[in-house]
Coordinates of C-alpha atoms in Angstrom, one line a residue:
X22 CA 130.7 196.2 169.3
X23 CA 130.0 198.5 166.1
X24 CA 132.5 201.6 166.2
X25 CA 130.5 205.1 166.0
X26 CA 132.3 205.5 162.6
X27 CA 130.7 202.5 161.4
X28 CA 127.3 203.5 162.9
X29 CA 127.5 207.1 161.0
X30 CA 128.6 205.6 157.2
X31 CA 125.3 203.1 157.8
X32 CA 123.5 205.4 158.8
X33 CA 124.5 208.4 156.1
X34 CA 123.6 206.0 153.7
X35 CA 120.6 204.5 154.7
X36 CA 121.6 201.0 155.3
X37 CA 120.2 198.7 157.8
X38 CA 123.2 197.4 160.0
X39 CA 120.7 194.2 161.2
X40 CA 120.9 193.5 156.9
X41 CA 124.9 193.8 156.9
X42 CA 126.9 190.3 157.6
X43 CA 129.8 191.2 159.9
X44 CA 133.2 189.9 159.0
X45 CA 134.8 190.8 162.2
X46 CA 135.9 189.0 164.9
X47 CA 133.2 187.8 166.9
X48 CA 130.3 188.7 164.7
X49 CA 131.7 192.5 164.3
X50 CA 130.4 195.0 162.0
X51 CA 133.6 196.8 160.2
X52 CA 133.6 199.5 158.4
X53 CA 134.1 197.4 154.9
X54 CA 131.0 194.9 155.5
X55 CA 129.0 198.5 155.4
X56 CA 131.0 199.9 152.5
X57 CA 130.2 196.3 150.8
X58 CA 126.4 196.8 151.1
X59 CA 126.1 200.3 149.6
X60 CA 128.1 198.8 147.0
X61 CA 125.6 196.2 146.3
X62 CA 122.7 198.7 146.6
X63 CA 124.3 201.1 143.9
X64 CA 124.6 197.8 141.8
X65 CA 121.5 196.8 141.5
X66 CA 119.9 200.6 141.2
X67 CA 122.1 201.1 138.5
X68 CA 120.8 197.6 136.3
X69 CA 117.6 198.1 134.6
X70 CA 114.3 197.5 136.0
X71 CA 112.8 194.3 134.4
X72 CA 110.1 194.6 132.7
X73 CA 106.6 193.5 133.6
X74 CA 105.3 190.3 131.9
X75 CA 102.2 192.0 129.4
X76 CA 99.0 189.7 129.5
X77 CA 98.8 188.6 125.9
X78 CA 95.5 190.9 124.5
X79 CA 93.7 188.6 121.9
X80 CA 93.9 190.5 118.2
X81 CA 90.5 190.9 117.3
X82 CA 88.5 188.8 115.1
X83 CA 88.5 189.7 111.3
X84 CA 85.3 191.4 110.2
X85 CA 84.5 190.3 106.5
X86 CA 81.9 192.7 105.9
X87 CA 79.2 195.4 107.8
X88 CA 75.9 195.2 105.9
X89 CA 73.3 197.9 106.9
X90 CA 70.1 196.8 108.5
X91 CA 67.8 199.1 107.4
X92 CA 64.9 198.7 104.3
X93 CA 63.0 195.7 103.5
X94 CA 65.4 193.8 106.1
X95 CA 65.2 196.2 108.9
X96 CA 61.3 195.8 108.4
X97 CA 61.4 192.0 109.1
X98 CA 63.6 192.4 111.9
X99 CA 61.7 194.3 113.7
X100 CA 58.6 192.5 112.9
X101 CA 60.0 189.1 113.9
X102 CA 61.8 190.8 117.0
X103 CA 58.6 192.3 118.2
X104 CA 56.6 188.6 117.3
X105 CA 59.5 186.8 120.4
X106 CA 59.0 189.4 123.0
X107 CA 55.1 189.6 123.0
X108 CA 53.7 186.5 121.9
X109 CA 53.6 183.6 123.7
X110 CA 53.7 180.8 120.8
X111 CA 53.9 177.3 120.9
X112 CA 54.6 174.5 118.0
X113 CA 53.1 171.9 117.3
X114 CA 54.1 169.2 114.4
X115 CA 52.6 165.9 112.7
X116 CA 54.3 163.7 110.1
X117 CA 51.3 163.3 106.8
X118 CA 51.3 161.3 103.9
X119 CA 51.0 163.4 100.9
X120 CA 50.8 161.4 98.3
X121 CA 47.5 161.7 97.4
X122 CA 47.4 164.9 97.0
X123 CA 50.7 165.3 95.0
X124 CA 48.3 162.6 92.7
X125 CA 45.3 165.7 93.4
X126 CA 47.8 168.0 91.9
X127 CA 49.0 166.2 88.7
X128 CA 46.0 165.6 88.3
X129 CA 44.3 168.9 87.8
X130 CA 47.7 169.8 85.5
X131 CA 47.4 167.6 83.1
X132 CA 43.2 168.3 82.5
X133 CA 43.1 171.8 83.5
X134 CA 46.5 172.7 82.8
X135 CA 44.6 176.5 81.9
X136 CA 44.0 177.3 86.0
X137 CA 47.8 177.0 87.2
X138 CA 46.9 175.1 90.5
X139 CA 50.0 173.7 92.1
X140 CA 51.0 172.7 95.3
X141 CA 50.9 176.1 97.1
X142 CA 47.5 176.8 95.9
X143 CA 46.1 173.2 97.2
X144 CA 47.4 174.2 101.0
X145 CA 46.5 177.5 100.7
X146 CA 42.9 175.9 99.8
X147 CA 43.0 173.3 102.8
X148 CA 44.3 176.6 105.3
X149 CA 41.5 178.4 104.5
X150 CA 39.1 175.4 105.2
X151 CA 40.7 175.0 108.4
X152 CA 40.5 178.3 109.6
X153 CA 36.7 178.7 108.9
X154 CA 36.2 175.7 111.1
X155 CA 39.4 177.2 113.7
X156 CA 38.7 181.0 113.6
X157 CA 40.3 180.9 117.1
X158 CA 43.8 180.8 114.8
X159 CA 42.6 183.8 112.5
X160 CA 42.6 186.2 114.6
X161 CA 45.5 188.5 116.9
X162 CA 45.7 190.2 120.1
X163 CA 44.9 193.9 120.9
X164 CA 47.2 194.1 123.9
X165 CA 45.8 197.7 125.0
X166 CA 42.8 196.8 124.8
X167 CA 43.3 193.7 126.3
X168 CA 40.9 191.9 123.7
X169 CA 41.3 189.1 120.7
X170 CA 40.1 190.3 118.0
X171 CA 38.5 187.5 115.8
X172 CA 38.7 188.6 111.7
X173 CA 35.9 188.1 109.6
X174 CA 38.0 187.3 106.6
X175 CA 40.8 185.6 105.7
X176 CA 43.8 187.5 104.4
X177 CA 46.3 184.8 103.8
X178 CA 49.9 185.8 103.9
X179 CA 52.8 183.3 102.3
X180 CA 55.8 183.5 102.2
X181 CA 58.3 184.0 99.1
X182 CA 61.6 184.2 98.5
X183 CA 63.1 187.0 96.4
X184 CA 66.5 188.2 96.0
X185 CA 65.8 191.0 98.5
X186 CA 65.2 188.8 100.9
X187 CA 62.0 186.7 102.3
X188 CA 59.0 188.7 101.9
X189 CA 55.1 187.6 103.1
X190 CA 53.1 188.5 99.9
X191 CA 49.0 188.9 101.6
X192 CA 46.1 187.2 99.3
X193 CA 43.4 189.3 100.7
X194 CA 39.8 187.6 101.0
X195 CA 41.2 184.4 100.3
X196 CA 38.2 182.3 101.6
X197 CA 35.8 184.2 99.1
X198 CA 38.4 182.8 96.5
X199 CA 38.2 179.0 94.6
X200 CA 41.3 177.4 94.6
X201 CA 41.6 178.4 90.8
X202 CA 41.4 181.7 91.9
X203 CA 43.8 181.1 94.9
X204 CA 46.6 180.4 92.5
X205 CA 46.2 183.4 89.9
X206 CA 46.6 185.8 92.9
X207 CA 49.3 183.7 94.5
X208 CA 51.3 183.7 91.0
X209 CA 50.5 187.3 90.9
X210 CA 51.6 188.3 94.2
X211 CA 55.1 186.0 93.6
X212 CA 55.8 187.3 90.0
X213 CA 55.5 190.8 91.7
X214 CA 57.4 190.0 94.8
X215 CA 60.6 188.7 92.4
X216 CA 60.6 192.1 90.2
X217 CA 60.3 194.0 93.7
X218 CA 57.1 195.7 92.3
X219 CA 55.1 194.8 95.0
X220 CA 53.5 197.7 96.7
X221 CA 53.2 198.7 100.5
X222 CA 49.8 197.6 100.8
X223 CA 50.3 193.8 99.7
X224 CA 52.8 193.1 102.6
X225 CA 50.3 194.2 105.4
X226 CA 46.9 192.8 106.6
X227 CA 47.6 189.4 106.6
X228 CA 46.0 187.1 109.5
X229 CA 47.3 184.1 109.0
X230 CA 50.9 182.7 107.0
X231 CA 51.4 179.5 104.9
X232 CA 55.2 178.8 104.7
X233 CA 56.5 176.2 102.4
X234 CA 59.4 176.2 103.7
X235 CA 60.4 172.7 101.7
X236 CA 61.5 174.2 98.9
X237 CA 64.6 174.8 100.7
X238 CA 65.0 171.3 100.8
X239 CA 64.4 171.1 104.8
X240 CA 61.9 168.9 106.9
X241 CA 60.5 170.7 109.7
X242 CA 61.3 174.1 111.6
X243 CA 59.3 175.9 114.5
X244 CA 58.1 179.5 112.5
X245 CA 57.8 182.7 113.8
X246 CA 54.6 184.1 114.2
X247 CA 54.2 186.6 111.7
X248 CA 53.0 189.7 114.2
X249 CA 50.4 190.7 115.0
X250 CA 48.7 187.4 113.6
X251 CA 48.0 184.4 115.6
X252 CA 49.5 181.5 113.9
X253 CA 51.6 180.2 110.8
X254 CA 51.7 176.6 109.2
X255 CA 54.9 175.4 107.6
X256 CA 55.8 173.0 105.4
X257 CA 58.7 170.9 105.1
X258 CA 60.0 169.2 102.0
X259 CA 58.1 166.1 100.8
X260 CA 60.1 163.1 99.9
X261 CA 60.0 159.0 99.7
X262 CA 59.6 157.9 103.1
X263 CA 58.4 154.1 104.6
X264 CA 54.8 154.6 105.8
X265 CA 52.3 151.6 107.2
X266 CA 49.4 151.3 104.7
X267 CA 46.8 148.9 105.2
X268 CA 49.5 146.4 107.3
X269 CA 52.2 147.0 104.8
X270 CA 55.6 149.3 104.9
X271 CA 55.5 150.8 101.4
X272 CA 57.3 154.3 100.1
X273 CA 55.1 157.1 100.3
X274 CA 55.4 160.9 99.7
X275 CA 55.6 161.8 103.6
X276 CA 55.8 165.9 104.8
X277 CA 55.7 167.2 108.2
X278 CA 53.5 169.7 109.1
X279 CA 54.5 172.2 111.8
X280 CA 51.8 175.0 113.3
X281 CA 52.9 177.8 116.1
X282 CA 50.6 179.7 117.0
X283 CA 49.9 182.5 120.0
X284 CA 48.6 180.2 123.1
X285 CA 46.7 183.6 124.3
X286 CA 44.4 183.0 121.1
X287 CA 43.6 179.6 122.3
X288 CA 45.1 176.2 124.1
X289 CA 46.4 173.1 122.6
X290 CA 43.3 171.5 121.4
X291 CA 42.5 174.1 119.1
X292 CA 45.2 173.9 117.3
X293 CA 45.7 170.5 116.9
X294 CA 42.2 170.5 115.9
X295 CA 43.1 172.7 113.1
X296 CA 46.9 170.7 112.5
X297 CA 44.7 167.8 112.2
X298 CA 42.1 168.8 109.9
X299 CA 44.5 170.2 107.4
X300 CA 46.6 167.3 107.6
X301 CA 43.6 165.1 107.0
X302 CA 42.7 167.3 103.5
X303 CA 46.5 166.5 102.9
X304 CA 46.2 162.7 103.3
X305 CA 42.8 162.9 101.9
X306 CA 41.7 165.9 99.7
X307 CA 38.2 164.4 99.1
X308 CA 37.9 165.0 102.8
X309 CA 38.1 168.8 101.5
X310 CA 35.3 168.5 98.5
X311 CA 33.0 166.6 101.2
X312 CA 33.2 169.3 103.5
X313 CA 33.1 172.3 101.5

């Protein structure tokens, strides 16, 4: 039995009796088991509250440098931006043997060596060819108006790398040009593009790209569409490879050529129609002078 004095100290200072461990005979509370436990209580409010454990927070990552998008490179942004979220584009590749037309090229340097035709010139030649006989792929979408438009002329963008940045020089009427003419304007356009004197009206219009991309010493890659246009070729790096000729495995000059191109414009046989006739002018440039 717990003695009313007992009952009152408990109670005065808050203390559960049903907590306290009795000492007293026969399981009795006394009045030193209760003065016991508000001793222990003012113990442990008296020792400092431990403090929570902190989740570890992750320092942040060092930034080396913030570089402005705006200018030349906001321009490209945009455009390639805008080229993902509206066209629909597929790529398409093939693997061609070039050497005959590397043999095209030295040729034409070392008799003519007055009309400046190199590479770029020859498969900005053989594009234009293909796209009279593929107009599907020089053309772009007017997506108010829900109609393809279908251009009458060939404006033929390329890309060239400057120390601003990668910019798509247009040669405007290229397929009015000769591929002597072809490569004055192209060496125009690039000597322009690298002094940054090329003005606002060269970098529009264009409606088709050639991109050599294998001066970068790469093989392939899957373009971006140049918007509004339809389709861009690209052209990887051309280098020794084994290649079957008549039977045999020999080393020839092997490039792969890689076309995307808007599949609203037109489906897949178009454009391996056109993939295939440039890559038979590569193979074969006397395929070009026959059909010209």
């Amino acid at each position: 039995m717990i003695s009313p004095l007992v009952r009152r100290i408990a109670a005065e200072h808050g203390i559960d009796l049903a907590a306290v461990a009795p000492t007293g005979p026969r399981g009795v509370i006394l009045r030193r088991d209760v003065e016991q436990a508000i001793a222990r209580r003012a113990e442990l409010s008296a020792a400092p509250a431990a403090e929570p454990t902190a989740t570890p927070v992750p320092a942040p990552a060092a930034v080396a440098d913030r570089i402005p998008l705006r200018g030349l490179r906001r321009a490209v942004a945009d455009k390639m931006a805008r080229s993902r979220r509206e066209i629909p584009d597929a790529t398409t590749w093939v693997d061609v043997d070039a050497t005959s037309l590397l043999t095209a090229k030295d040729e034409l340097r070392q008799t003519r060596p007055d009309l400046g035709i190199g590479l770029l010139a020859l498969l900005a030649r053989i594009c234009v060819d293909g796209l009279r006989r593929f107009p599907e792929l020089n053309s772009s979408v007017d997506t108010d108006r829900a109609e393809i438009i279908r251009h009458g002329h060939v404006n033929l963008g390329f890309a060239a790398q400057t120390d601003r940045g990668l910019v798509v020089p247009v040669v405007r009427d290229a397929d009015r040009m000769t591929t002597a003419q072809l490569a004055a304007e192209l060496a125009r356009l690039t000597g322009l593009a690298r002094a940054g004197k090329l003005p606002p009206e060269s970098l529009t219009g264009g409606t088709f790209t050639l991109n050599n991309y294998g001066v970068f010493g790469v093989d392939g890659s899957a373009p971006i569409i140049n918007h509004p246009e339809a389709a861009i070729l690209g052209v990887g790096r051309i280098i020794d490879r084994p290649w079957v000729t008549g039977g045999a495995v020999t080393a020839r000059k092997v490039t792969q050529l890689s076309l995307t191109f808007d599949h609203r414009v037109c489906d897949g046989g178009a454009a391996g129609g056109f993939l295939r006739h440039v890559a038979d002018c590569v193979e074969a440039p006397s395929v070009l002078l026959a059909n010209a």
